[in-house]
Amino acid sequence: MRLSGKNAIVTGASRGIGRAIAIRLAQEGANVVVNYAANADAAQEVAEIIRSLGVQTFVYKADVSKAKEVQAMVQAALDEFGAIHILVNNAGICPFEDFLNISEELWDRVIEVNLKGYFLCSQFVAKSMIERGIKGRIINISSISSLVGGSKQAHYCASKAGINLLTISMAIALGPYGITCNAILPGTIETDINKEDLSDPAKRAYMIKRVPLGRLGVPEDVAGAVVFLASDDANYITGSLLVIDGGMLINLQ
Ligand code: NAD
Ligand code: RM4
């Protein structure tokens, strides 16, 4: 086990990619805070799986875009575990909408959750790491949509591009404290976030055709890389943007 004795917070961990990351971190021996926004039952189910792996866990409801809720969540993790070694910023939304129809409210909400949320969680957790002399790990789930655009994803792509430079800037700012900050850029991973978009058989076939490895991703394809970036094998990696997309991004077809 590569993460025994480490304590982690995973945001948006009740389903999808966050769920797979939380379980995988636990399989490697980490204690995990399962953050969720709405579905308490799903979060509890993840916590039960994690508990059965012999590590500690608890669920915590917090909207990552609200500073007070994030601060309270970080404090709860410190009260329970004493320290936080790993933060995985994963909670995100992608309300597909044509560029010309994106309202000010929708724009603000996407930026608030996807970008401000990562900032808030990172700042509160980084301060706790510095106070305790912990050479921690911050891992941000960005997207290949931070490098390429989409007509219905202008707000989302802008938020993800922001995450990349947030990650790089944090890597520079927190490097002197021994804290590493890296981003993972998944391609199309089948989860609730894109269920409706991929329900169109033509769109689904088109997306698969673009992937040289011949399939869409599953959450577990992302989780292993999070373990790597959180482990000692990644001691000298910071400010990196790791694409995990089956080759979709490099394929111009
Ligand atoms: P998902 O919709 O299944 O999971 C997102 C999770 O974030 C949900 O549990 C949701 O409740 C939570 N969440 C949303 N708003 C929140 C808030 N304000 N506070 C706390 N939690 C909140 O989707 P997913 O595919 O698992 O997405 C996880 C991350 O991966 C997102 O950041 C997404 O942008 C990113 N991503 C997904 C894909 C993909 O194709 N699925 C590709 C690249 C990146
Ligand atoms: C991802 C990626 C996928 C899309 C999701 C919602 O970042 O771009 O193609 O399905 O977002």
mmCIF file of C-alpha atoms and ligand atoms in Angstrom:
data_model
loop_
_atom_site.group_PDB
_atom_site.id
_atom_site.type_symbol
_atom_site.label_atom_id
_atom_site.label_comp_id
_atom_site.label_asym_id
_atom_site.label_seq_id
_atom_site.Cartn_x
_atom_site.Cartn_y
_atom_site.Cartn_z
ATOM 1 C CA MET A 1 0.000 0.000 0.000
ATOM 2 C CA ARG A 2 1.441 3.312 -1.114
ATOM 3 C CA LEU A 3 -0.510 5.805 1.003
ATOM 4 C CA SER A 4 -0.706 4.244 4.485
ATOM 5 C CA GLY A 5 -1.034 6.866 7.205
ATOM 6 C CA LYS A 6 -2.002 9.637 4.797
ATOM 7 C CA ASN A 7 -5.234 11.607 5.109
ATOM 8 C CA ALA A 8 -7.089 12.847 2.029
ATOM 9 C CA ILE A 9 -10.036 15.030 1.093
ATOM 10 C CA VAL A 10 -11.754 14.235 -2.213
ATOM 11 C CA THR A 11 -14.371 16.761 -3.349
ATOM 12 C CA GLY A 12 -17.449 15.583 -5.231
ATOM 13 C CA ALA A 13 -16.705 12.015 -4.116
ATOM 14 C CA SER A 14 -20.233 10.575 -3.998
ATOM 15 C CA ARG A 15 -20.208 9.484 -7.640
ATOM 16 C CA GLY A 16 -18.282 9.313 -10.906
ATOM 17 C CA ILE A 17 -14.573 10.089 -11.026
ATOM 18 C CA GLY A 18 -14.458 11.400 -7.433
ATOM 19 C CA ARG A 19 -15.990 8.164 -6.127
ATOM 20 C CA ALA A 20 -13.385 6.055 -7.939
ATOM 21 C CA ILE A 21 -10.571 8.279 -6.654
ATOM 22 C CA ALA A 22 -11.797 8.116 -3.048
ATOM 23 C CA ILE A 23 -12.039 4.300 -3.141
ATOM 24 C CA ARG A 24 -8.669 3.923 -4.855
ATOM 25 C CA LEU A 25 -6.929 6.180 -2.314
ATOM 26 C CA ALA A 26 -8.471 4.054 0.461
ATOM 27 C CA GLN A 27 -7.275 0.849 -1.251
ATOM 28 C CA GLU A 28 -3.770 2.321 -0.971
ATOM 29 C CA GLY A 29 -4.218 2.870 2.783
ATOM 30 C CA ALA A 30 -5.318 6.514 2.975
ATOM 31 C CA ASN A 31 -8.043 7.809 5.277
ATOM 32 C CA VAL A 32 -10.554 9.734 3.178
ATOM 33 C CA VAL A 33 -13.050 12.557 3.677
ATOM 34 C CA VAL A 34 -15.893 11.952 1.203
ATOM 35 C CA ASN A 35 -17.154 15.424 0.286
ATOM 36 C CA TYR A 36 -20.542 15.682 -1.389
ATOM 37 C CA ALA A 37 -23.001 18.415 -2.377
ATOM 38 C CA ALA A 38 -26.432 16.777 -2.425
ATOM 39 C CA ASN A 39 -26.671 12.969 -2.374
ATOM 40 C CA ALA A 40 -26.027 11.884 1.221
ATOM 41 C CA ASP A 41 -27.001 8.246 0.556
ATOM 42 C CA ALA A 42 -24.527 7.899 -2.309
ATOM 43 C CA ALA A 43 -21.794 9.484 -0.175
ATOM 44 C CA GLN A 44 -22.542 7.106 2.705
ATOM 45 C CA GLU A 45 -22.324 4.167 0.319
ATOM 46 C CA VAL A 46 -18.841 5.283 -0.747
ATOM 47 C CA ALA A 47 -17.855 5.706 2.908
ATOM 48 C CA GLU A 48 -19.055 2.171 3.691
ATOM 49 C CA ILE A 49 -16.896 0.745 0.894
ATOM 50 C CA ILE A 50 -13.937 2.741 2.181
ATOM 51 C CA ARG A 51 -14.521 1.634 5.785
ATOM 52 C CA SER A 52 -14.611 -1.994 4.665
ATOM 53 C CA LEU A 53 -11.070 -1.491 3.381
ATOM 54 C CA GLY A 54 -9.890 -0.911 6.964
ATOM 55 C CA VAL A 55 -9.217 2.829 6.857
ATOM 56 C CA GLN A 56 -11.019 5.772 8.429
ATOM 57 C CA THR A 57 -13.548 7.897 6.599
ATOM 58 C CA PHE A 58 -16.449 10.264 7.064
ATOM 59 C CA VAL A 59 -18.818 12.051 4.713
ATOM 60 C CA TYR A 60 -19.031 15.846 4.690
ATOM 61 C CA LYS A 61 -21.638 17.960 2.911
ATOM 62 C CA ALA A 62 -20.132 21.197 1.617
ATOM 63 C CA ASP A 63 -20.612 23.351 -1.447
ATOM 64 C CA VAL A 64 -17.026 23.908 -2.591
ATOM 65 C CA SER A 65 -17.914 27.358 -3.931
ATOM 66 C CA LYS A 66 -18.739 28.651 -0.433
ATOM 67 C CA ALA A 67 -15.720 29.685 1.644
ATOM 68 C CA LYS A 68 -17.404 29.128 5.021
ATOM 69 C CA GLU A 69 -18.479 25.597 4.090
ATOM 70 C CA VAL A 70 -15.016 24.730 2.762
ATOM 71 C CA GLN A 71 -13.350 26.127 5.884
ATOM 72 C CA ALA A 72 -15.678 24.070 8.097
ATOM 73 C CA MET A 73 -14.953 20.926 6.057
ATOM 74 C CA VAL A 74 -11.191 21.413 6.339
ATOM 75 C CA GLN A 75 -11.542 22.004 10.088
ATOM 76 C CA ALA A 76 -13.640 18.835 10.429
ATOM 77 C CA ALA A 77 -10.913 16.857 8.638
ATOM 78 C CA LEU A 78 -8.256 18.342 10.931
ATOM 79 C CA ASP A 79 -10.351 17.606 14.039
ATOM 80 C CA GLU A 80 -10.873 13.994 12.938
ATOM 81 C CA PHE A 81 -7.504 13.128 11.398
ATOM 82 C CA GLY A 82 -5.119 15.795 12.793
ATOM 83 C CA ALA A 83 -3.669 16.669 9.388
ATOM 84 C CA ILE A 84 -4.429 16.620 5.669
ATOM 85 C CA HIS A 85 -1.762 15.233 3.323
ATOM 86 C CA ILE A 86 -3.710 14.966 0.054
ATOM 87 C CA LEU A 87 -6.371 17.199 -1.501
ATOM 88 C CA VAL A 88 -8.109 16.089 -4.678
ATOM 89 C CA ASN A 89 -10.159 18.899 -6.219
ATOM 90 C CA ASN A 90 -12.678 17.023 -8.340
ATOM 91 C CA ALA A 91 -16.162 18.543 -7.794
ATOM 92 C CA GLY A 92 -17.331 20.118 -11.022
ATOM 93 C CA ILE A 93 -20.324 20.861 -13.232
ATOM 94 C CA CYS A 94 -20.785 21.016 -16.989
ATOM 95 C CA PRO A 95 -24.247 22.312 -17.923
ATOM 96 C CA PHE A 96 -23.949 22.022 -21.724
ATOM 97 C CA GLU A 97 -25.327 25.209 -23.310
ATOM 98 C CA ASP A 98 -24.857 27.041 -26.627
ATOM 99 C CA PHE A 99 -22.459 29.954 -26.222
ATOM 100 C CA LEU A 100 -25.116 32.482 -27.261
ATOM 101 C CA ASN A 101 -27.535 31.174 -24.603
ATOM 102 C CA ILE A 102 -25.217 31.104 -21.585
ATOM 103 C CA SER A 103 -26.778 33.443 -19.016
ATOM 104 C CA GLU A 104 -24.752 35.535 -16.594
ATOM 105 C CA GLU A 105 -26.033 33.324 -13.753
ATOM 106 C CA LEU A 106 -24.970 30.099 -15.489
ATOM 107 C CA TRP A 107 -21.553 31.552 -16.343
ATOM 108 C CA ASP A 108 -21.047 32.644 -12.723
ATOM 109 C CA ARG A 109 -22.117 29.278 -11.306
ATOM 110 C CA VAL A 110 -19.738 27.263 -13.500
ATOM 111 C CA ILE A 111 -16.811 29.526 -12.660
ATOM 112 C CA GLU A 112 -17.770 29.528 -8.966
ATOM 113 C CA VAL A 113 -17.866 25.749 -8.618
ATOM 114 C CA ASN A 114 -15.167 24.693 -11.066
ATOM 115 C CA LEU A 115 -12.598 27.442 -10.508
ATOM 116 C CA LYS A 116 -13.325 29.305 -7.270
ATOM 117 C CA GLY A 117 -14.092 25.982 -5.567
ATOM 118 C CA TYR A 118 -10.630 24.619 -6.452
ATOM 119 C CA PHE A 119 -9.038 27.877 -5.231
ATOM 120 C CA LEU A 120 -10.887 27.874 -1.906
ATOM 121 C CA CYS A 121 -10.216 24.220 -1.084
ATOM 122 C CA SER A 122 -6.570 24.547 -2.094
ATOM 123 C CA GLN A 123 -5.953 27.692 -0.035
ATOM 124 C CA PHE A 124 -7.545 26.382 3.174
ATOM 125 C CA VAL A 125 -5.824 22.988 2.860
ATOM 126 C CA ALA A 126 -2.442 24.479 1.869
ATOM 127 C CA LYS A 127 -2.494 26.731 4.961
ATOM 128 C CA SER A 128 -3.160 23.683 7.153
ATOM 129 C CA MET A 129 -0.265 21.839 5.501
ATOM 130 C CA ILE A 130 2.138 24.751 5.977
ATOM 131 C CA GLU A 131 1.121 25.192 9.647
ATOM 132 C CA ARG A 132 1.936 21.532 10.304
ATOM 133 C CA GLY A 133 5.029 21.296 8.087
ATOM 134 C CA ILE A 134 3.341 18.737 5.825
ATOM 135 C CA LYS A 135 4.802 18.294 2.354
ATOM 136 C CA GLY A 136 1.375 17.645 0.906
ATOM 137 C CA ARG A 137 -0.135 16.929 -2.470
ATOM 138 C CA ILE A 138 -2.809 18.913 -4.290
ATOM 139 C CA ILE A 139 -4.260 17.198 -7.347
ATOM 140 C CA ASN A 140 -6.707 19.105 -9.534
ATOM 141 C CA ILE A 141 -9.032 17.308 -11.927
ATOM 142 C CA SER A 142 -8.988 19.572 -14.975
ATOM 143 C CA SER A 143 -9.932 18.295 -18.462
ATOM 144 C CA ILE A 144 -8.763 18.125 -22.041
ATOM 145 C CA SER A 145 -11.505 20.750 -22.365
ATOM 146 C CA SER A 146 -8.934 23.126 -20.855
ATOM 147 C CA LEU A 147 -6.908 22.861 -24.078
ATOM 148 C CA VAL A 148 -9.624 22.484 -26.735
ATOM 149 C CA GLY A 149 -13.034 24.134 -26.896
ATOM 150 C CA GLY A 150 -16.653 23.162 -27.408
ATOM 151 C CA SER A 151 -19.573 25.220 -28.727
ATOM 152 C CA LYS A 152 -21.698 24.199 -25.728
ATOM 153 C CA GLN A 153 -18.860 24.318 -23.183
ATOM 154 C CA ALA A 154 -17.461 27.889 -23.303
ATOM 155 C CA HIS A 155 -18.064 28.433 -19.568
ATOM 156 C CA TYR A 156 -16.749 24.955 -18.698
ATOM 157 C CA CYS A 157 -13.665 25.186 -20.937
ATOM 158 C CA ALA A 158 -12.815 28.632 -19.541
ATOM 159 C CA SER A 159 -13.074 27.280 -15.995
ATOM 160 C CA LYS A 160 -10.862 24.281 -16.805
ATOM 161 C CA ALA A 161 -8.242 26.448 -18.548
ATOM 162 C CA GLY A 162 -8.248 28.548 -15.381
ATOM 163 C CA ILE A 163 -7.614 25.427 -13.304
ATOM 164 C CA ASN A 164 -4.463 24.688 -15.320
ATOM 165 C CA LEU A 165 -2.869 28.045 -14.539
ATOM 166 C CA LEU A 166 -4.176 27.974 -10.978
ATOM 167 C CA THR A 167 -2.358 24.646 -10.617
ATOM 168 C CA ILE A 168 0.859 25.978 -12.111
ATOM 169 C CA SER A 169 0.762 29.164 -10.007
ATOM 170 C CA MET A 170 0.118 27.158 -6.840
ATOM 171 C CA ALA A 171 2.998 24.836 -7.731
ATOM 172 C CA ILE A 172 5.293 27.861 -7.805
ATOM 173 C CA ALA A 173 3.852 29.437 -4.644
ATOM 174 C CA LEU A 174 3.769 26.231 -2.583
ATOM 175 C CA GLY A 175 6.958 24.589 -3.887
ATOM 176 C CA PRO A 176 9.096 26.239 -1.189
ATOM 177 C CA TYR A 177 6.943 24.441 1.415
ATOM 178 C CA GLY A 178 7.435 21.080 -0.297
ATOM 179 C CA ILE A 179 3.809 20.946 -1.438
ATOM 180 C CA THR A 180 3.287 19.680 -4.990
ATOM 181 C CA CYS A 181 0.366 20.747 -7.212
ATOM 182 C CA ASN A 182 -0.519 18.875 -10.374
ATOM 183 C CA ALA A 183 -3.497 18.647 -12.701
ATOM 184 C CA ILE A 184 -5.003 15.655 -14.472
ATOM 185 C CA LEU A 185 -6.734 16.305 -17.791
ATOM 186 C CA PRO A 186 -9.192 13.485 -18.482
ATOM 187 C CA GLY A 187 -10.755 12.969 -21.885
ATOM 188 C CA THR A 188 -14.309 11.688 -22.178
ATOM 189 C CA ILE A 189 -15.048 9.498 -19.177
ATOM 190 C CA GLU A 190 -18.550 8.024 -18.945
ATOM 191 C CA THR A 191 -20.289 9.491 -15.891
ATOM 192 C CA ASP A 192 -23.479 11.356 -15.007
ATOM 193 C CA ILE A 193 -21.902 14.637 -16.184
ATOM 194 C CA ASN A 194 -22.098 13.589 -19.852
ATOM 195 C CA LYS A 195 -24.806 10.899 -19.729
ATOM 196 C CA GLU A 196 -27.296 13.007 -21.679
ATOM 197 C CA ASP A 197 -24.700 14.207 -24.193
ATOM 198 C CA LEU A 198 -23.569 10.621 -24.881
ATOM 199 C CA SER A 199 -27.130 9.252 -25.054
ATOM 200 C CA ASP A 200 -27.241 10.281 -28.717
ATOM 201 C CA PRO A 201 -25.848 7.164 -30.494
ATOM 202 C CA ALA A 202 -24.307 9.243 -33.305
ATOM 203 C CA LYS A 203 -22.504 11.523 -30.836
ATOM 204 C CA ARG A 204 -21.332 8.546 -28.808
ATOM 205 C CA ALA A 205 -19.976 6.745 -31.875
ATOM 206 C CA TYR A 206 -18.224 9.952 -32.988
ATOM 207 C CA MET A 207 -16.557 10.386 -29.598
ATOM 208 C CA ILE A 208 -15.359 6.762 -29.542
ATOM 209 C CA LYS A 209 -14.048 7.024 -33.105
ATOM 210 C CA ARG A 210 -11.815 9.901 -32.071
ATOM 211 C CA VAL A 211 -10.080 7.806 -29.382
ATOM 212 C CA PRO A 212 -7.109 5.793 -30.729
ATOM 213 C CA LEU A 213 -7.518 3.315 -27.866
ATOM 214 C CA GLY A 214 -11.038 2.687 -29.154
ATOM 215 C CA ARG A 215 -13.196 3.273 -26.098
ATOM 216 C CA LEU A 216 -14.456 5.988 -23.782
ATOM 217 C CA GLY A 217 -12.791 6.237 -20.397
ATOM 218 C CA VAL A 218 -14.055 4.891 -17.080
ATOM 219 C CA PRO A 219 -13.488 6.633 -13.717
ATOM 220 C CA GLU A 220 -10.865 4.032 -12.711
ATOM 221 C CA ASP A 221 -8.708 5.190 -15.659
ATOM 222 C CA VAL A 222 -8.231 8.459 -13.767
ATOM 223 C CA ALA A 223 -7.984 7.129 -10.209
ATOM 224 C CA GLY A 224 -4.663 5.301 -10.688
ATOM 225 C CA ALA A 225 -2.926 8.484 -11.798
ATOM 226 C CA VAL A 226 -4.168 10.278 -8.685
ATOM 227 C CA VAL A 227 -2.557 7.572 -6.540
ATOM 228 C CA PHE A 228 0.691 7.967 -8.485
ATOM 229 C CA LEU A 229 0.723 11.777 -8.053
ATOM 230 C CA ALA A 230 -0.057 11.370 -4.331
ATOM 231 C CA SER A 231 2.686 8.758 -3.827
ATOM 232 C CA ASP A 232 6.418 9.067 -3.175
ATOM 233 C CA ASP A 233 7.027 8.053 -6.797
ATOM 234 C CA ALA A 234 5.902 11.584 -7.750
ATOM 235 C CA ASN A 235 8.128 13.455 -5.247
ATOM 236 C CA TYR A 236 9.735 15.650 -7.921
ATOM 237 C CA ILE A 237 6.660 16.270 -10.082
ATOM 238 C CA THR A 238 4.909 19.604 -9.676
ATOM 239 C CA GLY A 239 3.054 21.959 -12.008
ATOM 240 C CA SER A 240 2.442 19.166 -14.503
ATOM 241 C CA LEU A 241 -0.685 18.719 -16.630
ATOM 242 C CA LEU A 242 -1.248 14.988 -17.187
ATOM 243 C CA VAL A 243 -3.565 14.068 -20.063
ATOM 244 C CA ILE A 244 -5.545 10.808 -19.623
ATOM 245 C CA ASP A 245 -7.740 10.492 -22.697
ATOM 246 C CA GLY A 246 -6.890 7.341 -24.650
ATOM 247 C CA GLY A 247 -5.202 9.609 -27.194
ATOM 248 C CA MET A 248 -8.273 11.686 -28.104
ATOM 249 C CA LEU A 249 -6.474 15.021 -27.896
ATOM 250 C CA ILE A 250 -3.631 14.094 -30.259
ATOM 251 C CA ASN A 251 -5.975 12.725 -32.910
ATOM 252 C CA LEU A 252 -6.883 15.246 -35.614
ATOM 253 C CA GLN A 253 -9.255 12.970 -37.502
HETATM 254 P P1 NAD B 1 -20.201 13.767 -11.945
HETATM 255 O O1 NAD B 1 -21.278 14.727 -12.290
HETATM 256 O O2 NAD B 1 -20.545 12.331 -11.866
HETATM 257 O O3 NAD B 1 -19.507 14.166 -10.569
HETATM 258 C C1 NAD B 1 -19.330 15.489 -10.164
HETATM 259 C C2 NAD B 1 -19.439 15.536 -8.673
HETATM 260 O O4 NAD B 1 -19.214 16.878 -8.198
HETATM 261 C C3 NAD B 1 -20.846 15.131 -8.188
HETATM 262 O O5 NAD B 1 -20.722 14.245 -7.108
HETATM 263 C C4 NAD B 1 -21.446 16.451 -7.747
HETATM 264 O O6 NAD B 1 -22.422 16.348 -6.738
HETATM 265 C C5 NAD B 1 -20.215 17.187 -7.246
HETATM 266 N N1 NAD B 1 -20.429 18.623 -7.156
HETATM 267 C C6 NAD B 1 -20.966 19.436 -8.097
HETATM 268 N N2 NAD B 1 -21.035 20.691 -7.633
HETATM 269 C C7 NAD B 1 -20.532 20.672 -6.370
HETATM 270 C C8 NAD B 1 -20.327 21.652 -5.377
HETATM 271 N N3 NAD B 1 -20.674 22.935 -5.570
HETATM 272 N N4 NAD B 1 -19.765 21.285 -4.215
HETATM 273 C C9 NAD B 1 -19.421 19.997 -3.977
HETATM 274 N N5 NAD B 1 -19.599 19.018 -4.881
HETATM 275 C C10 NAD B 1 -20.146 19.351 -6.061
HETATM 276 O O7 NAD B 1 -19.067 14.013 -13.021
HETATM 277 P P2 NAD B 1 -17.573 13.441 -13.167
HETATM 278 O O8 NAD B 1 -17.399 13.121 -14.585
HETATM 279 O O9 NAD B 1 -17.282 12.412 -12.153
HETATM 280 O O10 NAD B 1 -16.745 14.768 -12.886
HETATM 281 C C11 NAD B 1 -15.738 14.872 -11.901
HETATM 282 C C12 NAD B 1 -14.707 15.887 -12.357
HETATM 283 O O11 NAD B 1 -14.053 15.381 -13.516
HETATM 284 C C13 NAD B 1 -15.283 17.250 -12.754
HETATM 285 O O12 NAD B 1 -14.407 18.275 -12.307
HETATM 286 C C14 NAD B 1 -15.282 17.185 -14.263
HETATM 287 O O13 NAD B 1 -15.208 18.452 -14.856
HETATM 288 C C15 NAD B 1 -14.039 16.382 -14.503
HETATM 289 N N6 NAD B 1 -13.949 15.774 -15.820
HETATM 290 C C16 NAD B 1 -14.891 14.883 -16.229
HETATM 291 C C17 NAD B 1 -14.776 14.316 -17.503
HETATM 292 C C18 NAD B 1 -15.775 13.345 -18.034
HETATM 293 O O14 NAD B 1 -15.774 13.114 -19.257
HETATM 294 N N7 NAD B 1 -16.617 12.729 -17.221
HETATM 295 C C19 NAD B 1 -13.697 14.649 -18.311
HETATM 296 C C20 NAD B 1 -12.777 15.572 -17.849
HETATM 297 C C21 NAD B 1 -12.902 16.109 -16.608
HETATM 298 C C1 RM4 B 2 -14.923 16.736 -20.077
HETATM 299 C C2 RM4 B 2 -14.666 16.296 -21.506
HETATM 300 C C3 RM4 B 2 -15.798 15.474 -21.998
HETATM 301 C C4 RM4 B 2 -17.139 15.953 -21.524
HETATM 302 C C5 RM4 B 2 -17.126 16.332 -20.086
HETATM 303 C C6 RM4 B 2 -18.419 16.849 -19.567
HETATM 304 O O1 RM4 B 2 -14.067 17.665 -19.615
HETATM 305 O O2 RM4 B 2 -14.467 17.397 -22.320
HETATM 306 O O3 RM4 B 2 -15.807 15.353 -23.403
HETATM 307 O O4 RM4 B 2 -17.996 14.857 -21.659
HETATM 308 O O5 RM4 B 2 -16.165 17.248 -19.893
#
